[in-house]
Coordinates of C-alpha atoms and ligand atoms in Angstrom, one line a residue:
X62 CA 14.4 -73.1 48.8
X63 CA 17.0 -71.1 46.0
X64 CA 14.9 -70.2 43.0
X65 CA 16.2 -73.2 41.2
X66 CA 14.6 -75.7 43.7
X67 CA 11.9 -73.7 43.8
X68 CA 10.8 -73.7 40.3
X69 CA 11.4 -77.0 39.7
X70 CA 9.3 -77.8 42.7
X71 CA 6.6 -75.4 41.6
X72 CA 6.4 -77.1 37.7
X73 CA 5.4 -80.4 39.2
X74 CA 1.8 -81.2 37.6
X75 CA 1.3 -78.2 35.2
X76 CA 0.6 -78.3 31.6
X77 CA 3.4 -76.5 30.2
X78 CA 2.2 -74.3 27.4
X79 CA 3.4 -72.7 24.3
X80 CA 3.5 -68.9 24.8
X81 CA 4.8 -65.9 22.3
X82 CA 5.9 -62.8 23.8
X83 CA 5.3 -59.3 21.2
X84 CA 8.2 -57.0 22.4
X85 CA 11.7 -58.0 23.8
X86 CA 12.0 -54.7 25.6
X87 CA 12.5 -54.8 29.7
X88 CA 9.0 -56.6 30.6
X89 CA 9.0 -58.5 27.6
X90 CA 12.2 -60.3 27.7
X91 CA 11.8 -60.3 31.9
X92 CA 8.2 -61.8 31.4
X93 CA 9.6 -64.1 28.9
X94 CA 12.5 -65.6 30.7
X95 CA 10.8 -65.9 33.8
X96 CA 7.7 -67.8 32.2
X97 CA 10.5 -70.2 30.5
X98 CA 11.8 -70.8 34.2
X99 CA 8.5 -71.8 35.5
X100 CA 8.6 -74.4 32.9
X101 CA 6.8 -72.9 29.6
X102 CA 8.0 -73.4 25.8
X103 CA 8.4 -69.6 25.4
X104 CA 9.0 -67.8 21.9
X105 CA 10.3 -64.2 22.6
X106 CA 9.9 -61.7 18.9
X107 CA 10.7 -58.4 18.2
X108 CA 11.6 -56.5 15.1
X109 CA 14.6 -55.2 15.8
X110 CA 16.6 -57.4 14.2
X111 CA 20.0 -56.5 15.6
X112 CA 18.1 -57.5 18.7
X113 CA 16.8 -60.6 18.1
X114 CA 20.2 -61.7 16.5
X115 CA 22.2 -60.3 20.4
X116 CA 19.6 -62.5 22.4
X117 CA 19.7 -65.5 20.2
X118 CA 23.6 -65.1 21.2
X119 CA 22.8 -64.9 24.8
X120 CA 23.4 -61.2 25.3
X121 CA 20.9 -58.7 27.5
X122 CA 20.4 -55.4 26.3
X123 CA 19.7 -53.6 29.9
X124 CA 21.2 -54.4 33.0
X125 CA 18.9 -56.5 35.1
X126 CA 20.4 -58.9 38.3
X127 CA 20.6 -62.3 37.5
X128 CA 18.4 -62.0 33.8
X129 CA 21.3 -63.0 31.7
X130 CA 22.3 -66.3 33.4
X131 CA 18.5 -67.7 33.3
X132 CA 18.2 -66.1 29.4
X133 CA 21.4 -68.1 28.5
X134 CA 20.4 -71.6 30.5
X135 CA 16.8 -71.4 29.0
X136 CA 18.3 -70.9 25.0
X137 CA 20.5 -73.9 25.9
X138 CA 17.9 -75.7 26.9
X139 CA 15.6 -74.9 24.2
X140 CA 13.2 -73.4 26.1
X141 CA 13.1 -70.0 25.1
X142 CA 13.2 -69.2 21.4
X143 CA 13.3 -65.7 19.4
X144 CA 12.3 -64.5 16.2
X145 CA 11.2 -61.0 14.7
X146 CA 8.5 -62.8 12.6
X147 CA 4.9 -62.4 14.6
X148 CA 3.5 -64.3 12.1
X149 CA 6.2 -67.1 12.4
X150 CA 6.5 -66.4 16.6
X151 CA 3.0 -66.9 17.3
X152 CA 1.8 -70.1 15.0
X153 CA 1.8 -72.6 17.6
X154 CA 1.6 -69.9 21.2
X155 CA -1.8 -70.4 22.6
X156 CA -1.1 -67.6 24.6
X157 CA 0.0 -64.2 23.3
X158 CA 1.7 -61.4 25.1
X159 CA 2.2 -58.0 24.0
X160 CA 4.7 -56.1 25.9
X161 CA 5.7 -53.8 23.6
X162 CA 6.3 -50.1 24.6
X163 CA 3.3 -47.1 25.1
X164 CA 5.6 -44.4 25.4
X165 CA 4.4 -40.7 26.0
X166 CA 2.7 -38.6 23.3
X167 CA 3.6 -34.8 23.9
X168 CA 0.6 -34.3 25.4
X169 CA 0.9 -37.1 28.2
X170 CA -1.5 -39.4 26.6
X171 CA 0.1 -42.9 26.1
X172 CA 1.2 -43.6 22.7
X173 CA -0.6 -47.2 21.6
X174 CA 1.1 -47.4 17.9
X175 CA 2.6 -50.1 18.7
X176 CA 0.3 -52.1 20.6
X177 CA -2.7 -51.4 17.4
X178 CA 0.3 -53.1 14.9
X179 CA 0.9 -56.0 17.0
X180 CA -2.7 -56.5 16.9
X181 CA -3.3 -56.1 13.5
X182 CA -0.5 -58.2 13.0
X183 CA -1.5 -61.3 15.7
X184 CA -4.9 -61.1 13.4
X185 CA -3.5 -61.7 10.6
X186 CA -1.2 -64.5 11.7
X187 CA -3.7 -66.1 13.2
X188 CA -5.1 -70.1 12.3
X189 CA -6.4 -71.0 15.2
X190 CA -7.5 -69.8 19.1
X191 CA -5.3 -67.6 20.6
X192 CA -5.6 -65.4 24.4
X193 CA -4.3 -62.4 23.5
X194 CA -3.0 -60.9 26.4
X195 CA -1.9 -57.0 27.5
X196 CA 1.3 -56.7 29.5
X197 CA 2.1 -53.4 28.5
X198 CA 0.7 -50.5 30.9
X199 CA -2.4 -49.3 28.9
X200 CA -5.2 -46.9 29.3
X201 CA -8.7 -47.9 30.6
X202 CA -10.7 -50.2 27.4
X203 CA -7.4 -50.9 25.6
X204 CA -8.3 -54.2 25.2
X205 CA -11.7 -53.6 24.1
X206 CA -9.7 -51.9 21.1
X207 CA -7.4 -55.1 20.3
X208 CA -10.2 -56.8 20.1
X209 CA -12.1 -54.6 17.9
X210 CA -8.4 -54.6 15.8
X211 CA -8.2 -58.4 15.9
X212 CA -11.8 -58.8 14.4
X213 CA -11.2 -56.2 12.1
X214 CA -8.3 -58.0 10.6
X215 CA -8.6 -61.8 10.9
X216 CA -8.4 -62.7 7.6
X217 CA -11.4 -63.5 5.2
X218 CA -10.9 -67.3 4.9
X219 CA -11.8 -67.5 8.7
X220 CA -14.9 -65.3 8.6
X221 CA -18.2 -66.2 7.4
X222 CA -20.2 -62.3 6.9
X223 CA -19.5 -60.9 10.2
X224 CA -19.1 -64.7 11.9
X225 CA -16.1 -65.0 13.1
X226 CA -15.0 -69.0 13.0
X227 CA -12.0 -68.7 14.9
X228 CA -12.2 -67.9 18.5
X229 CA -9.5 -65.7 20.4
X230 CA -9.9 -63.5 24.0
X231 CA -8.5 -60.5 24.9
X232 CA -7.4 -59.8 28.7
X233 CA -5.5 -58.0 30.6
X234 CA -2.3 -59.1 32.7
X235 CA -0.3 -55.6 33.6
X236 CA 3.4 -56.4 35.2
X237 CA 4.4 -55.2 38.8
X238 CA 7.8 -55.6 38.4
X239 CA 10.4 -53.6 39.6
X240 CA 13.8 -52.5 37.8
X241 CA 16.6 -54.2 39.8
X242 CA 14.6 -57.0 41.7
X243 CA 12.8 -57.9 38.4
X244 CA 12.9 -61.5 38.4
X245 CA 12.5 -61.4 42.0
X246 CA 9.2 -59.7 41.9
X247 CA 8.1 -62.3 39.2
X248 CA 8.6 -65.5 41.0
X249 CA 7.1 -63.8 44.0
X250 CA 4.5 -61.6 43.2
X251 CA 1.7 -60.1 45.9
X252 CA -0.9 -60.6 43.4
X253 CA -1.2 -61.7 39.6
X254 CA -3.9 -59.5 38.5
X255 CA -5.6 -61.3 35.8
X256 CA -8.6 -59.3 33.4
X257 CA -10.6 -61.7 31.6
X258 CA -13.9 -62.1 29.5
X259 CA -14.5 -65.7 29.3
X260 CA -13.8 -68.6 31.5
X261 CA -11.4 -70.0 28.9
X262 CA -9.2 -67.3 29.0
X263 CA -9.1 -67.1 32.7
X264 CA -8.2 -71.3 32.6
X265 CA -5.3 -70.5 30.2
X266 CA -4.0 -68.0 32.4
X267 CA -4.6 -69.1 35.8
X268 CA -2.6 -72.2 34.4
X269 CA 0.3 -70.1 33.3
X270 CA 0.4 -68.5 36.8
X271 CA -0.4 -72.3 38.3
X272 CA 3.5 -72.9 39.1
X273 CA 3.8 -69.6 41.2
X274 CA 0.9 -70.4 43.4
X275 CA 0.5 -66.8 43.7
X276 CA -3.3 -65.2 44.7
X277 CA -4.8 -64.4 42.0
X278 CA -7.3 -61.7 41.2
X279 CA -10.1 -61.9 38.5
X280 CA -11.7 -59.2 36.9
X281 CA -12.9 -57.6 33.9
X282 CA -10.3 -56.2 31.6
X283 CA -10.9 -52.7 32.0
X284 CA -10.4 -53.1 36.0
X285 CA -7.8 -55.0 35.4
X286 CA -6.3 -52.3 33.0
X287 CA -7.2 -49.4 35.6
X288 CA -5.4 -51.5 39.1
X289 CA -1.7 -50.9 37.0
X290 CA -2.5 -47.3 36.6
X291 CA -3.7 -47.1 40.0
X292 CA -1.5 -49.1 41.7
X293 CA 1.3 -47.0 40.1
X294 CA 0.1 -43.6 40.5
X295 CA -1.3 -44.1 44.6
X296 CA 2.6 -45.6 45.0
X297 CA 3.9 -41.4 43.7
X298 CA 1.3 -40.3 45.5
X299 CA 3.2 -41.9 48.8
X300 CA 7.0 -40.5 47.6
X301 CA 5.0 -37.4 46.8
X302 CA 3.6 -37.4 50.5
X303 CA 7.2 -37.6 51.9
X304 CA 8.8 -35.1 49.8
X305 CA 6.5 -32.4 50.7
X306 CA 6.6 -33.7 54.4
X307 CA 10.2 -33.6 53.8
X308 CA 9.7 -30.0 52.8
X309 CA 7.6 -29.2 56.1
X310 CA 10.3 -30.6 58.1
X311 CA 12.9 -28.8 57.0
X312 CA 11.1 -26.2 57.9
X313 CA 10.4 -26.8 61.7
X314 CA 12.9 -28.2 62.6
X315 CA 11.7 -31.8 62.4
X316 CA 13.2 -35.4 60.8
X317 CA 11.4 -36.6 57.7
X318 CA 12.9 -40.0 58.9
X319 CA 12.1 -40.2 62.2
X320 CA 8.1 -38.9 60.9
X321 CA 8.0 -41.8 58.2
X322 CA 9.0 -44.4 60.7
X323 CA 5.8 -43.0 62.8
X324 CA 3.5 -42.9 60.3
X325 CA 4.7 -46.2 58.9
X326 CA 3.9 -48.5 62.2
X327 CA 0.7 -48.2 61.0
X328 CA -0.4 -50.9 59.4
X329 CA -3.0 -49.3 57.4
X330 CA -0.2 -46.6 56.5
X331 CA 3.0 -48.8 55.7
X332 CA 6.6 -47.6 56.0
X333 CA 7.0 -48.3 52.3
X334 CA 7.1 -46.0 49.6
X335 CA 7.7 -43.2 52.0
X336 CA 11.5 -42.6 51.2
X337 CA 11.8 -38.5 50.7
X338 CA 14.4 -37.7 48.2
X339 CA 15.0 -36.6 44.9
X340 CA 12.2 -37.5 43.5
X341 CA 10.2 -40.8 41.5
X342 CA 12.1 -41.2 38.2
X343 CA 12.2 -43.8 35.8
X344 CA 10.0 -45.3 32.9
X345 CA 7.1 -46.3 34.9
X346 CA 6.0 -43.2 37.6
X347 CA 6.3 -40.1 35.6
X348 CA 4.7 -41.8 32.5
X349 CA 1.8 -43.6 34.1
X350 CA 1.3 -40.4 36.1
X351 CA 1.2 -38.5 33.2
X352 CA -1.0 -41.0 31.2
X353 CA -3.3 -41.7 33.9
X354 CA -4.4 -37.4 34.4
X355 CA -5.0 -37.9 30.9
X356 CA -7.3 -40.6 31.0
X357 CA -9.5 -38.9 33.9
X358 CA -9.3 -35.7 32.0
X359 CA -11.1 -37.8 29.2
X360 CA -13.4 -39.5 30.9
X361 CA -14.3 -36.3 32.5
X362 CA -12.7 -35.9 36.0
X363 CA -10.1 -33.4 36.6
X364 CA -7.3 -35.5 38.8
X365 CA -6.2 -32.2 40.7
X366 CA -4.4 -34.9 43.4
X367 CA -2.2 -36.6 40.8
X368 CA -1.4 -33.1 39.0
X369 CA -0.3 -32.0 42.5
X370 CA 1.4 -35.3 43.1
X371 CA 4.0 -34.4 39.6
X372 CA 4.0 -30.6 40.4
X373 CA 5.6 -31.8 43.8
X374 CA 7.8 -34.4 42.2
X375 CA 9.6 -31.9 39.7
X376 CA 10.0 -29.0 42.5
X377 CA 12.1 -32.0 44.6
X378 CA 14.5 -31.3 42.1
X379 CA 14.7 -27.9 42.2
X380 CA 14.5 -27.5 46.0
X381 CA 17.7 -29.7 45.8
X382 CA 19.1 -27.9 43.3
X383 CA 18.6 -24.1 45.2
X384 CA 20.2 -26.0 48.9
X385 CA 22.7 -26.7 46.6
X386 CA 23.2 -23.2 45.5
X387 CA 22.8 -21.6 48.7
X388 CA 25.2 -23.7 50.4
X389 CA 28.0 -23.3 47.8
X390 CA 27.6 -19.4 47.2
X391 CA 29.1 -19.1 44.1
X392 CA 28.5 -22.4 41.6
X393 CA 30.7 -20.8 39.0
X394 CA 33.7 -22.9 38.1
X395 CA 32.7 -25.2 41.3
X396 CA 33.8 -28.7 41.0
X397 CA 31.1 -31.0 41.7
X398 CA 31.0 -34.8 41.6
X399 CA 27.4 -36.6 41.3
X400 CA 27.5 -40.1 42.9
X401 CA 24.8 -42.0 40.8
X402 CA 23.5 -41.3 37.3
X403 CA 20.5 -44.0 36.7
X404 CA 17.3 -43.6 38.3
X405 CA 17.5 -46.1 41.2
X406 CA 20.0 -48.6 42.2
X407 CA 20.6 -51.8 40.5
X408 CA 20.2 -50.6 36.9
X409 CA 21.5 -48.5 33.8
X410 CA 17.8 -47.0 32.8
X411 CA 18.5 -43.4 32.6
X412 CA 14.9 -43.0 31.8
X413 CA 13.8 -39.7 33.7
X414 CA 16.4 -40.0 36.1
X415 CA 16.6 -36.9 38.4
X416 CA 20.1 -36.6 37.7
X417 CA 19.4 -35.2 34.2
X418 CA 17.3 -32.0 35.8
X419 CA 19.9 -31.3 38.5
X420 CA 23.0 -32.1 36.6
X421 CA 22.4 -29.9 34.0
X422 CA 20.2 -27.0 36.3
X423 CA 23.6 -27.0 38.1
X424 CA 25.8 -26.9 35.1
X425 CA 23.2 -23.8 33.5
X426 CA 25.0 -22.1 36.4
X427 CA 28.6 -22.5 35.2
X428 CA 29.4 -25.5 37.8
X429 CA 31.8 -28.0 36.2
X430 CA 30.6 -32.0 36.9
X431 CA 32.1 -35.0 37.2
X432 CA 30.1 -38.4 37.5
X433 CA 30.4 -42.0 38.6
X434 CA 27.6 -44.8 38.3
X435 CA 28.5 -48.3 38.5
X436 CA 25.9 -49.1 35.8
X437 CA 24.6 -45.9 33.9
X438 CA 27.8 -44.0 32.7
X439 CA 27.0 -45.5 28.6
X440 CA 23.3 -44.9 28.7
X441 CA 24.3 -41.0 30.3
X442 CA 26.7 -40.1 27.6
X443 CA 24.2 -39.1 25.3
X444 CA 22.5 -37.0 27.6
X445 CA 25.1 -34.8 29.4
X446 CA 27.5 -32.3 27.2
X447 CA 30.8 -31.8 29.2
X448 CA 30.5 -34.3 32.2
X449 CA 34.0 -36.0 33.2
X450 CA 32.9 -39.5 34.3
X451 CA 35.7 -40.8 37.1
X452 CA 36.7 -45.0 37.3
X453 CA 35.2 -44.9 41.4
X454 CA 34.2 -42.9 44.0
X455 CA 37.3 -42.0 44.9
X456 CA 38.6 -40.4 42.4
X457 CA 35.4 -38.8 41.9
X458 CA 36.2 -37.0 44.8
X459 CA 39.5 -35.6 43.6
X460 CA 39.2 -31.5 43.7
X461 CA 35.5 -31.4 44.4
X462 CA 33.7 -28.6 46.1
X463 CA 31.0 -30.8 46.9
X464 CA 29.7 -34.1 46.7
X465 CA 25.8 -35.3 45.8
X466 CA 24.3 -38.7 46.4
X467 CA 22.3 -38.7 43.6
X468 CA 21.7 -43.1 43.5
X469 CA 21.8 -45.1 46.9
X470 CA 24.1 -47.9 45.1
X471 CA 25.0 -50.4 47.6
X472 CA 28.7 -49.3 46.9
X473 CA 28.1 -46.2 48.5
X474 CA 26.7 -47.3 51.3
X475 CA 30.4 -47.8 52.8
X476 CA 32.5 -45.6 51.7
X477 CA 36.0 -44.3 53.2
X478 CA 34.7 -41.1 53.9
X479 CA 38.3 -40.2 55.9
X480 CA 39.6 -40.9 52.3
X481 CA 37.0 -39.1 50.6
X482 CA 37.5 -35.8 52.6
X483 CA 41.5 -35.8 51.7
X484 CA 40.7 -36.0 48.1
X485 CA 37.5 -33.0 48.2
X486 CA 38.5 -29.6 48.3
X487 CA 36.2 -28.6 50.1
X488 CA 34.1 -31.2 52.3
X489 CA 30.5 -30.7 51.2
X490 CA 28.5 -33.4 50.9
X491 CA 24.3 -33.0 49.8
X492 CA 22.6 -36.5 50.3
X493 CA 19.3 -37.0 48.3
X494 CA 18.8 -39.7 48.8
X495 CA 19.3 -40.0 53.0
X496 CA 21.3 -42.9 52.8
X497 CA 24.4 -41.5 54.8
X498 CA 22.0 -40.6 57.6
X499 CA 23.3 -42.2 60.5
X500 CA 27.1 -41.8 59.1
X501 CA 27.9 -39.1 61.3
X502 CA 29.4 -37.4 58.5
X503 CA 29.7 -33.9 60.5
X504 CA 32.3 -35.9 63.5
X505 CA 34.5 -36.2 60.1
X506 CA 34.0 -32.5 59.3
X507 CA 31.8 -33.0 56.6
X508 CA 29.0 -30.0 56.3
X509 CA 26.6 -32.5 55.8
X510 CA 23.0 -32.1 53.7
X511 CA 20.3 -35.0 53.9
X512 CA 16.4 -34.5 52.9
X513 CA 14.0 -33.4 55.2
X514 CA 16.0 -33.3 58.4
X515 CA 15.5 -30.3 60.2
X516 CA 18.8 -29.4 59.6
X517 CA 18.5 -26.4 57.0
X518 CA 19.1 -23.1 58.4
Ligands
UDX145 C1 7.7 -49.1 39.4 C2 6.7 -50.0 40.2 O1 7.3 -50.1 41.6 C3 6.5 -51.3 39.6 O2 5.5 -52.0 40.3 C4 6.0 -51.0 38.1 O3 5.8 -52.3 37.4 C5 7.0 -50.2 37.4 O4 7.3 -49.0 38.1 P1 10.4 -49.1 39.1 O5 10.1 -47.9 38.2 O6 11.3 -50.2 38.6 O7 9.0 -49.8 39.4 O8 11.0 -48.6 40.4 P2 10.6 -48.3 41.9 O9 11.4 -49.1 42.8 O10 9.1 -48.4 42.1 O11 11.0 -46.8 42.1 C6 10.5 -45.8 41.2 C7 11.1 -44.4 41.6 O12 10.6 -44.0 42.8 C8 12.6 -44.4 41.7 O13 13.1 -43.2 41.1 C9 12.9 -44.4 43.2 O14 14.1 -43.8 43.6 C10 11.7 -43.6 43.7 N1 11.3 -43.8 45.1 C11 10.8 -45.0 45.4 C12 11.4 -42.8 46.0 O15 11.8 -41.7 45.7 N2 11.0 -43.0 47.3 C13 10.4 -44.2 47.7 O16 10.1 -44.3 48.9 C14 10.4 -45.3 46.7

């Protein structure tokens, strides 16, 4: 079945239900458009008005496969609405998401200013029951917080001393979804993970989730808040476990590769996750890593593992970084063109990409860098000073002493690399991402560079 039979398929016999969704940012407006297509009346609000006006208009602020056809077909239909009013949003929701963002304080801990406003603001909107419901990744007893928040605020004419006489719930409902296979990983999700206090609020939810006949897990909110951060953080741990393998191997002579592929047959192991590169990037690993040390360190426990598993992630970098050094000589006035800017494949986030650290480590040294993404050249401009960004590959290749496979785009996965020699001046090619492993790139007289394969002398 296409996704299109398979919704509608899926929507026979549920109650469709009103939902608002606080924050149009990537899970927001994915959550919100996918929750339209499984048949919901869905309000989407934000207040960034620029914002609101683009996607009443149809337009997608990120790039996300296949987001901006279902977001135009569900505003035609009438399905999916947006405002930057909570108060006007959430009137008639029964359901409540906030997805807004938790970004990083300096000191790692997750920054909730946004997440108390919402609250504050849901409270004082409200006029009758509402789920309140956490999307956005969030430290352990967040939503013990929003409640507090909610209660705090609900204005007087619904209180009665400290009796409250509206009911709402609070629970938890943290997103899995991956950048580039978003909507994918919404209609067909492992688990939904739901975190609930009252049978009510696990009713409403299980009967949002009804059409995707997905298995569902019911917990506590605070369990439910602490499976995203662990979920997250045991996935670096894995990249973190092949990098340094990756390092070993280098070492003695042995292919990080071959080693995953072994390790993965094991069902309790799993080849997943187990890719050795340039290291985890994006707005998800780094952060939740971060935020999650923090949260042990509070609640007393020193998370030496996870400190290790970021120490390891940033030195991938460098360690690509010094091969690259040592295999050019002199980086001076070296041309050097970066295939891939954005963090992984399949979208323009330049959030912690690890092109940022090796682009501009390299050009510290005096090398001169040109770039090619197919998605994340406008989102890079404002982070690189003195990058050349070339139309395709191709000409991206034009003069360079070396080559890096920064992103494994699809598009370079079959490349003329007979072509691309002619146009190098000097055929150097540093893969961090092993995707040209089995290219034979050397039988072309390429000095070829991969991660991890025993090939670094
Ligand atoms: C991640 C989680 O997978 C998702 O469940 C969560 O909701 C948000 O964070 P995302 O950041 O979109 O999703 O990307 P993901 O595909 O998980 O990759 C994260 C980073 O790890 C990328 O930089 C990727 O290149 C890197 N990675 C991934 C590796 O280096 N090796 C691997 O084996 C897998």
């Amino acid at each position: 079945m296409g996704l299109k039979e398979e919704a509608a398929h899926n929507r026979k016999g549920i109650e469709k239900m009103k939902i608002a969704i606080v924050g149009s940012g990537y899970v927001g407006l994915v959550t919100g458009v996918c929750l339209a297509h499984i048949g919901h009346d869905i309000v989407c609000i934000d207040n960034d008005r620029s914002k609101v006006k683009k996607l009443k208009e149809g337009h997608v602020p990120i790039y996300e496969p296949g987001l901006e056809a279902l977001l135009k077909k569900y505003i035609k239909n009438k399905k999916l609405k947006f405002s930057y009013s909570i108060k006007d949003g959430a009137k008639e929701a029964t359901a409540i998401f906030i997805a807004v963002g938790t970004p990083s304080k300096k000191n790692g801990d997750a920054d909730l200013t946004y997440v108390e406003n919402v609250a504050r603001e849901i409270a004082l909107s409200m006029n009758d029951y509402k789920l309140v419901i956490e999307k956005s990744t969030v430290p352990a007893a967040t939503g013990k917080r929003i409640e507090r928040t909610i209660r705090l605020n609900i204005p007087k004419k619904y209180k009665k001393g400290n009796k409250l006489l509206l009911d709402f719930d609070v629970a938890s409902n943290p997103e899995f979804l991956r950048e580039g296979c978003a909507i994918d990983d919404f209609m067909n999700p492992d688990r939904v993970v739901i975190g609930v206090q009252s049978k009510k609020a696990e009713k409403i939810l299980r009967e949002i989730y009804k059409p995707l006949k997905a298995k569902m897990i019911v917990t506590d909110t605070n369990s439910a808040e602490l499976i995203k951060h662990a979920s997250n953080s045991f996935l670096a741990v894995k990249i973190s476990f092949a990098n340094a393998l990756s390092q070993i191997c280098d070492h003695v002579g042995a292919d990080v590769l071959k080693v995953a592929e072994g390790m993965g047959f094991d069902k309790r192991i799993g080849r997943s996750f187990l890719n050795a590169g340039i290291g985890y990037g994006g707005s998800c690993f780094p952060k939740d890593v971060e935020a999650f040390i923090r949260l042990s360190e509070k609640s007393g426990y020193n998370f030496e593992l996870l400190k290790e598993v970021r120490n390891i992630n940033e030195d991938q970098k460098a360690a690509f970084v010094r091969l690259i050094e040592d295999k050019l000589w002199i980086v001076k006035n070296k041309v050097i063109g970066v295939l891939g800017l954005a963090f992984k494949p399949d979208t323009d986030d330049m959030r912690n990409a690890p092109s940022i650290d090796i682009i501009k480590a390299l050009q510290s040294e005096g090398a001169k860098i040109k770039a090619y993404d197919p998605q994340g050249v406008q989102n890079s401009k404002s982070i690189f000073k003195g990058v050349t960004y070339s139309k395709d590959p191709y000409a991206l290749a034009k003069g360079c002493d070396a080559l890096l496979l920064i992103t494994e785009w699809e598009e370079f996965k079959k490349l003329n690399f007979k072509k691309i020699k002619s146009a190098m001046r000097q055929p150097l090619i540093f893969d961090g991402r092993n995707l040209y492993h089995d290219d034979n790139l050397e039988k072309l007289g390429f000095e070829y560079y991969g991660i991890g394969r025993g090939d670094i002398s």
